[in-house]
Tab-separated table of C-alpha atoms in Angstrom:
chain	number	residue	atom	x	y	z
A	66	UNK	CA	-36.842	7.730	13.271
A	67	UNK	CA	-35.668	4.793	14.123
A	68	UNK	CA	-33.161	4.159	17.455
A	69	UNK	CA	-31.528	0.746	17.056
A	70	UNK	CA	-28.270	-0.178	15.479
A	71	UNK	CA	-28.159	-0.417	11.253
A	72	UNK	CA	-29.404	-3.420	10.575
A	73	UNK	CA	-26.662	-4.543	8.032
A	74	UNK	CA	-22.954	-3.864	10.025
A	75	UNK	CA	-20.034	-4.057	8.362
A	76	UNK	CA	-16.191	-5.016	9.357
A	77	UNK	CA	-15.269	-2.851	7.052
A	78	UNK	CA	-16.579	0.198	8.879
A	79	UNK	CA	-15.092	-0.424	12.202
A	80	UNK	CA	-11.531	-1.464	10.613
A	81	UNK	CA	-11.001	1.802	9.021
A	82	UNK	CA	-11.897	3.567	12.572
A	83	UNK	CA	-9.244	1.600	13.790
A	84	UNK	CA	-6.458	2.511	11.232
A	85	UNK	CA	-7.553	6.116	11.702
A	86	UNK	CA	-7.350	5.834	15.616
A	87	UNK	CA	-4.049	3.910	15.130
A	88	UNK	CA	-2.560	6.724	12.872
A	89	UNK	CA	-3.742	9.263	15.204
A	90	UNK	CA	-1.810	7.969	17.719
A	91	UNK	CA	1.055	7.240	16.440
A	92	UNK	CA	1.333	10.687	14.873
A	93	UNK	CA	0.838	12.754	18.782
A	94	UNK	CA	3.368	10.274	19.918
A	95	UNK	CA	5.499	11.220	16.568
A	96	UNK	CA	5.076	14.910	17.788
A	97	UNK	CA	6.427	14.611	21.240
A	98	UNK	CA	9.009	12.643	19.950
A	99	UNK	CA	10.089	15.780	17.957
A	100	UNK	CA	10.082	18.087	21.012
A	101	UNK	CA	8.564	20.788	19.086
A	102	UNK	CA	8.138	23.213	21.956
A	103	UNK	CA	4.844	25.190	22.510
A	104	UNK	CA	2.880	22.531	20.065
A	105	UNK	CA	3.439	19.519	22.157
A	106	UNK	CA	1.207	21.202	24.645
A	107	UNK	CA	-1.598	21.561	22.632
A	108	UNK	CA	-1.841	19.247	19.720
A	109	UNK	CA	-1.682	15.789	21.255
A	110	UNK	CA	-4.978	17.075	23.381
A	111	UNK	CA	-6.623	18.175	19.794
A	112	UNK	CA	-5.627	14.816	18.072
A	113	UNK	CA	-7.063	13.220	21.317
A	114	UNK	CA	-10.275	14.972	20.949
A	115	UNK	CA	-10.536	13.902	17.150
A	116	UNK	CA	-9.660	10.167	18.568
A	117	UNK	CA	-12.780	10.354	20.709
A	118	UNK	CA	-14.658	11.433	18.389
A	119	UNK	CA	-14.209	8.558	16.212
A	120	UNK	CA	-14.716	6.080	19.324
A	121	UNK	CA	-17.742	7.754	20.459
A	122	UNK	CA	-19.071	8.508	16.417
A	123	UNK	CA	-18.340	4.772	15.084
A	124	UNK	CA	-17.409	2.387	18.192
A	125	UNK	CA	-20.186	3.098	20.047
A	126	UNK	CA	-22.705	3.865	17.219
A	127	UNK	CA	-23.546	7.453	18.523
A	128	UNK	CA	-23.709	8.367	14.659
A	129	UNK	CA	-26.844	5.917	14.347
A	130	UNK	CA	-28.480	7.644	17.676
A	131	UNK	CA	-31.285	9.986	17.887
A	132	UNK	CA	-31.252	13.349	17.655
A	133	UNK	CA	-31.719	13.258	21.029
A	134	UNK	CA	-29.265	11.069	22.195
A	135	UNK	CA	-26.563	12.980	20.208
A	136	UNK	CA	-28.022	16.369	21.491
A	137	UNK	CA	-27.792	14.736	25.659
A	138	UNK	CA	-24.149	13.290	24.768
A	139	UNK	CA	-23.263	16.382	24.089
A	140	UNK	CA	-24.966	18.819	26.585
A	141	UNK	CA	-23.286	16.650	28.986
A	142	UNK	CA	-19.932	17.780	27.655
A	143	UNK	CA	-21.093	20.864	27.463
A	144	UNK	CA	-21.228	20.903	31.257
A	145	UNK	CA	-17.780	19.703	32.039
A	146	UNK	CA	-16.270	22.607	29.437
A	147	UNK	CA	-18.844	24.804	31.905
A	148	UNK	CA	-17.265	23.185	34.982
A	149	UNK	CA	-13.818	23.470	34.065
A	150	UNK	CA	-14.452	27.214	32.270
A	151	UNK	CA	-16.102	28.579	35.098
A	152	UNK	CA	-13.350	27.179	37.923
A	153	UNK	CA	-10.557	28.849	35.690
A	154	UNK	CA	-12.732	31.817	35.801
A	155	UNK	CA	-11.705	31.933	39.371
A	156	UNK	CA	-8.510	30.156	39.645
A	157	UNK	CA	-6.852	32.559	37.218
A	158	UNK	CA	-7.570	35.538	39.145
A	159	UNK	CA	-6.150	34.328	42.339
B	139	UNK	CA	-40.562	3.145	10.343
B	140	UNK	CA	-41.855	2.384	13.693
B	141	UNK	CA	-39.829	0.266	16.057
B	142	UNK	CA	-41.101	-2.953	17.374
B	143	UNK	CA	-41.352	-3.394	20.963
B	144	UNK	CA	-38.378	-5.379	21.179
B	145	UNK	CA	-36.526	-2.855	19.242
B	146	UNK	CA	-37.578	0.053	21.760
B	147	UNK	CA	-36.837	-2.232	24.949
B	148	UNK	CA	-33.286	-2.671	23.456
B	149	UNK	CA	-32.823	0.841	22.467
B	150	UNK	CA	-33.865	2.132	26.214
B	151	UNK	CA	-31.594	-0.901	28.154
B	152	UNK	CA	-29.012	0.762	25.343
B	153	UNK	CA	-29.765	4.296	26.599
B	154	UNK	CA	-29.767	3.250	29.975
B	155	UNK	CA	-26.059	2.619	29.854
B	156	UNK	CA	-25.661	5.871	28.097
B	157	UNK	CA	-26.733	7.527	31.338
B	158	UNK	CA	-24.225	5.925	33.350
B	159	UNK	CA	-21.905	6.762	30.829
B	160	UNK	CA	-22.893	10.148	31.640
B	161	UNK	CA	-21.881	10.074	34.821
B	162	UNK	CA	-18.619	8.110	34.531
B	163	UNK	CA	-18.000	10.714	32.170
B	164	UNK	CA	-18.506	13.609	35.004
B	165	UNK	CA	-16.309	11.453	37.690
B	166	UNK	CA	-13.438	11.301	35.144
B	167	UNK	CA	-13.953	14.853	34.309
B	168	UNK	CA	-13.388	15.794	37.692
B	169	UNK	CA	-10.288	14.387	38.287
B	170	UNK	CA	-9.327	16.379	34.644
B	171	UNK	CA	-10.607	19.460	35.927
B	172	UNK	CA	-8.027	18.974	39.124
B	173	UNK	CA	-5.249	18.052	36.314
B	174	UNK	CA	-5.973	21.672	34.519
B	175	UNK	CA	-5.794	23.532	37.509
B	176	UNK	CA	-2.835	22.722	38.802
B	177	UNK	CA	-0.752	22.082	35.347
B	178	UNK	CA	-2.030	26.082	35.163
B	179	UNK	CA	-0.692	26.506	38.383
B	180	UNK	CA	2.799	24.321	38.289
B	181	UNK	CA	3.275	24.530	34.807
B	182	UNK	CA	7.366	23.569	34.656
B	183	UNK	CA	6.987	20.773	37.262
B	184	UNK	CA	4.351	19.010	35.395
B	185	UNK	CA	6.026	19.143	32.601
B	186	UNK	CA	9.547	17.668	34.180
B	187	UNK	CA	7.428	15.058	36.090
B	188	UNK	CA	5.709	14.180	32.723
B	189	UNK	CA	8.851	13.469	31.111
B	190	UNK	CA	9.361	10.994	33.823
B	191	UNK	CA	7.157	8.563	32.644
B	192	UNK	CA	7.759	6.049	29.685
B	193	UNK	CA	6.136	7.040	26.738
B	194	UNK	CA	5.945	3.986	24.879
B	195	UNK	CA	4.368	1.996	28.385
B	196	UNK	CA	2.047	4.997	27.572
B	197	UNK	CA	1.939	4.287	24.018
B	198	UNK	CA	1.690	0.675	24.364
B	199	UNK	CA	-1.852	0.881	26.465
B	200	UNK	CA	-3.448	3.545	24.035
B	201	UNK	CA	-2.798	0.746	21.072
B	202	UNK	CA	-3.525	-2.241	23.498
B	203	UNK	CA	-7.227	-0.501	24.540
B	204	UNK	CA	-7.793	0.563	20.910
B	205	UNK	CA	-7.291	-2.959	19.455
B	206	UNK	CA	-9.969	-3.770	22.466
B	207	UNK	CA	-12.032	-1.185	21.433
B	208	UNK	CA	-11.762	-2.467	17.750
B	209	UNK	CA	-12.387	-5.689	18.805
B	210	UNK	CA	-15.500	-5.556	20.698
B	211	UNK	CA	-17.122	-3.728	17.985
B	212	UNK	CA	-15.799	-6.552	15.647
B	213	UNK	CA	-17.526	-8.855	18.084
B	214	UNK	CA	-20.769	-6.909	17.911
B	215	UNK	CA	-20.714	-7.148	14.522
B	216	UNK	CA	-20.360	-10.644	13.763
B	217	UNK	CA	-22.822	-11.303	16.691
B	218	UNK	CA	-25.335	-9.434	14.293
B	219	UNK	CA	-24.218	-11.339	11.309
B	220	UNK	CA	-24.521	-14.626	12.682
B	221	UNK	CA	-21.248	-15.785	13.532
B	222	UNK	CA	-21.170	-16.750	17.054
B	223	UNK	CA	-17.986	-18.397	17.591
B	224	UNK	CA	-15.899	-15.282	16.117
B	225	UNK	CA	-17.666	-13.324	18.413
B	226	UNK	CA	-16.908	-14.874	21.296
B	227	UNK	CA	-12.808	-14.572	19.745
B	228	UNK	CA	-13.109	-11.320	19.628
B	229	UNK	CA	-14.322	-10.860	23.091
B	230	UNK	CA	-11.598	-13.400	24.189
B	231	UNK	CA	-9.078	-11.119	22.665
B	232	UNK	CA	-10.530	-8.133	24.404
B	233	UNK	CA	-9.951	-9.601	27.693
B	234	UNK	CA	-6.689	-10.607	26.852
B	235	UNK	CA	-5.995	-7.087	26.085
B	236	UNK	CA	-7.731	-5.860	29.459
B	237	UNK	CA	-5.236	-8.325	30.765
B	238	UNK	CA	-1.730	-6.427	28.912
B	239	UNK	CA	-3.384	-3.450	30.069
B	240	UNK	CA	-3.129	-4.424	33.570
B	241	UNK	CA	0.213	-6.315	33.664
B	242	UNK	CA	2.004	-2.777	31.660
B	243	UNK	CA	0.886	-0.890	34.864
B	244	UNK	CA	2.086	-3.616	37.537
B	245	UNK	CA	5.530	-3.012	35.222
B	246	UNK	CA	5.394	0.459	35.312
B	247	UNK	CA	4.282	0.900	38.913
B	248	UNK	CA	6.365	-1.750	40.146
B	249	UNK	CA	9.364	0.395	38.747
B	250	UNK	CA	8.167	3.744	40.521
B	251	UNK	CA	7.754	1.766	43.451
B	252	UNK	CA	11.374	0.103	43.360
B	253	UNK	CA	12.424	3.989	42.891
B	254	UNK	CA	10.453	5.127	45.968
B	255	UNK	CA	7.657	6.709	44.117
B	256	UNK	CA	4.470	5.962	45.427
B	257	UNK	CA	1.599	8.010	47.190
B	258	UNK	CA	2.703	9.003	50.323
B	259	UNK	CA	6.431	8.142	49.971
B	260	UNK	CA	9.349	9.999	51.989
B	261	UNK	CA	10.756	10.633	48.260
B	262	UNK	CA	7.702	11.812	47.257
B	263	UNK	CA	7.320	14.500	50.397
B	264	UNK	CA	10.209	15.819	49.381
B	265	UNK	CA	10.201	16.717	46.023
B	266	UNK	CA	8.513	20.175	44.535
B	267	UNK	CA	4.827	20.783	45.620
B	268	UNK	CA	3.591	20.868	41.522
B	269	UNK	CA	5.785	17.592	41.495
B	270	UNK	CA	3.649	16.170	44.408
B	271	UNK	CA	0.453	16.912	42.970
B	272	UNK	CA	1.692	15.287	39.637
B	273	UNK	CA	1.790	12.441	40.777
B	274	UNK	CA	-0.833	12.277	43.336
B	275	UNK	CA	-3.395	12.984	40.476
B	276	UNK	CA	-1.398	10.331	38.171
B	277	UNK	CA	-1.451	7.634	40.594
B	278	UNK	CA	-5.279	8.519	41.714
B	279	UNK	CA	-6.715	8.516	37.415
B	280	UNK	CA	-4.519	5.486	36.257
B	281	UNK	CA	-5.604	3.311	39.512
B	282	UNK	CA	-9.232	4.502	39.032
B	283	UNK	CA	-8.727	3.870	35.317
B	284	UNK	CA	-7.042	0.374	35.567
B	285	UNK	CA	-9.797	-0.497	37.814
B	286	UNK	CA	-12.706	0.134	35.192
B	287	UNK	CA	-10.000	-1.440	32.578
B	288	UNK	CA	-10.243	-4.565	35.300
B	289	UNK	CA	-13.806	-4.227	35.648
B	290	UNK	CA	-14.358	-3.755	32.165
B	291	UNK	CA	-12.360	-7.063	31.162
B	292	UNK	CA	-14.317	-9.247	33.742
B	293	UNK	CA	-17.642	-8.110	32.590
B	294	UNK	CA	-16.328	-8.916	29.218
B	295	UNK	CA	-15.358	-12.255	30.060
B	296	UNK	CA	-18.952	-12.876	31.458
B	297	UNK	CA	-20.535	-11.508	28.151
B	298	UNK	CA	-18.081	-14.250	26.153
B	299	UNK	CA	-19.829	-16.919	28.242
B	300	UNK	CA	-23.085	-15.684	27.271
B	301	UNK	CA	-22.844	-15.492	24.024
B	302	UNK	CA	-21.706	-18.712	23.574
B	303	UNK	CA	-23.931	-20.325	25.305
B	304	UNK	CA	-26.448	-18.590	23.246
B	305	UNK	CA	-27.991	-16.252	25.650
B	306	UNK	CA	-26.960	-13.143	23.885
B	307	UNK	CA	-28.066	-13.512	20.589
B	308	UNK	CA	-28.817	-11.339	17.229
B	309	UNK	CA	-31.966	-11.242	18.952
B	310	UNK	CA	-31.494	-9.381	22.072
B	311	UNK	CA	-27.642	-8.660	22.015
B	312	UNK	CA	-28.375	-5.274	24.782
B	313	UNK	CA	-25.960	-6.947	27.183
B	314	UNK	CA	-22.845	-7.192	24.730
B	315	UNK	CA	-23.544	-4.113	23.607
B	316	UNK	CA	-23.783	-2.336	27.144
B	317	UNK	CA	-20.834	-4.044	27.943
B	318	UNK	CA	-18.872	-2.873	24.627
B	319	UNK	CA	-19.943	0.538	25.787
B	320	UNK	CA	-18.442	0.447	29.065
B	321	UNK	CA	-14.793	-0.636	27.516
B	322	UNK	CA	-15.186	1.737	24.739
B	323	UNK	CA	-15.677	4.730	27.615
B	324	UNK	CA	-12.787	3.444	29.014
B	325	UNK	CA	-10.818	3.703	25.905
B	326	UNK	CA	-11.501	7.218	25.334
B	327	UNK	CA	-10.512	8.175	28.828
B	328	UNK	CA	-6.795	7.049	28.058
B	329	UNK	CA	-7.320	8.576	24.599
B	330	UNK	CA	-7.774	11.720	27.247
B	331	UNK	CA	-5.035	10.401	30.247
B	332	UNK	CA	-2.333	9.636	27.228
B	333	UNK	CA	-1.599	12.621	26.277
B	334	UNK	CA	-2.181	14.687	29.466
B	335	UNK	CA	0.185	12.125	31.319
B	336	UNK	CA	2.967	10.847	29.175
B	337	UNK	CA	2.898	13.633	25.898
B	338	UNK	CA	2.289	17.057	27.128
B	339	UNK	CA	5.798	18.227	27.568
């Protein structure tokens, strides 16, 4: 399987990712503006990780990756959730 | 299909960057991992000191960083379509963004400053420990931050140069693309700092 970039890019593409990012944003800052309690402590962190997705997915071509480059982006993720999980694991209990 | 040699020399200078990516990626992380702990720990002061800081400066550099973002990949783009000289506008743009970027925190720290918040500051010793470490980890991530945004905008500026003098080309275009990936990174870490700063509260 090939590793390397499509070889016919489109504008199009990238301006949609934009919108999308654009609209994401605007609606967590739409959400704090509403002071909506409990949900403005988790929802502008989900819509952040949807955000990044879309940067990581279609900015920086991860979609057109490898296998393995997708599977290494991700272990390495998978690490900091371990990193974070595991101090909580211990902070918590203090 | 098999890649050509050229193709697989591009694709590894490509991965290359990933790996430093990688461990951007970890260094950022860490300074997160601090930020859970103690917004666990001091969970009403972070979220008074939070509501001290302006939103839409906030808001401003997530759009600022995205239209970056947008643009470099625009620039990419028409690199591998041919046209050179918007390329090079796009990348111009970026920078200029890079630079709004920059010039929003010299106005927002600037302020704190004027209001005797600053690390280390008598005003700052005296206020709530959660409120201390607020700030300490704000003023630590958005000055590492602006310093890759800084970075980031130079190397940009560079890769402008290049490509219109013709050294980056359809051809080989690894360097513009490395260097998109480094602002992109960027970007998503104040997709990440945005909300964790200036909207959780």
């Amino acid at each position: 399987m090939s590793s390397q970039p499509s070889p016919h890019p489109f504008y199009r593409n990238t301006l949609f990712t934009y919108v999308a990012l654009l609209l994401l944003a605007g609606w967590s800052v739409l959400l704090t503006l509403l002071h909506l309690g409990r949900v403005n402590l988790w929802a502008p962190l989900a819509i952040a990780v949807v955000q990044a997705a879309l940067v990581v997915l279609f900015f920086m071509h991860m979609s057109q990756e490898s296998r393995l480059w997708k599977m290494l982006f991700l272990t390495v993720l998978a690490i900091l959730a371990l990193f974070i999980g595991l101090t909580f694991v211990d902070v918590l209990y203090r | 299909m098999n890649p050509t040699a050229a193709e697989s020399s591009q694709a590894t200078g490509r991965h290359g960057m990933w790996l430093f990516l990688f461990t951007e990626i970890m260094m950022f992380g860490g300074l997160f991992l601090l930020y859970a702990t103690y917004r666990v720990r001091f969970a009403q002061e972070f979220d008074t000191s939070a509501q001290q800081l302006s939103l839409w400066l906030g808001a401003a550099n997530a759009f600022i960083l995205l239209t970056g973002s947008c643009c470099t990949t625009l620039a990419l783009t028409a690199l591998q379509r041919g046209s050179r000289r918007l390329a090079v506008a796009l990348l111009i743009v970026t920078v200029v963004m890079g630079g709004l970027f920059l010039f929003n925190h010299y106005v927002e720290w600037s302020d704190q400053i004027r209001h005797g918040l600053y690390p280390n500051s008598p005003r700052l010793d005296q206020m709530a420990h959660g409120e201390i470490l607020f700030f300490g980890l704000y003023f630590v991530t958005l000055g590492l931050h602006g310093l890759h945004v800084l970075i980031g905008s130079i190397v940009l500026a560079v890769i402008a140069v290049l490509v219109k003098r013709g050294s980056i080309s359809p051809q080989d275009p690894v360097k513009l693309e490395n260097a998109a990936l480094f602002w992109h990174l960027v970007d998503v870490i104040w997709i990440f700092i945005f909300p964790l700063y200036y909207l959780m509260h």
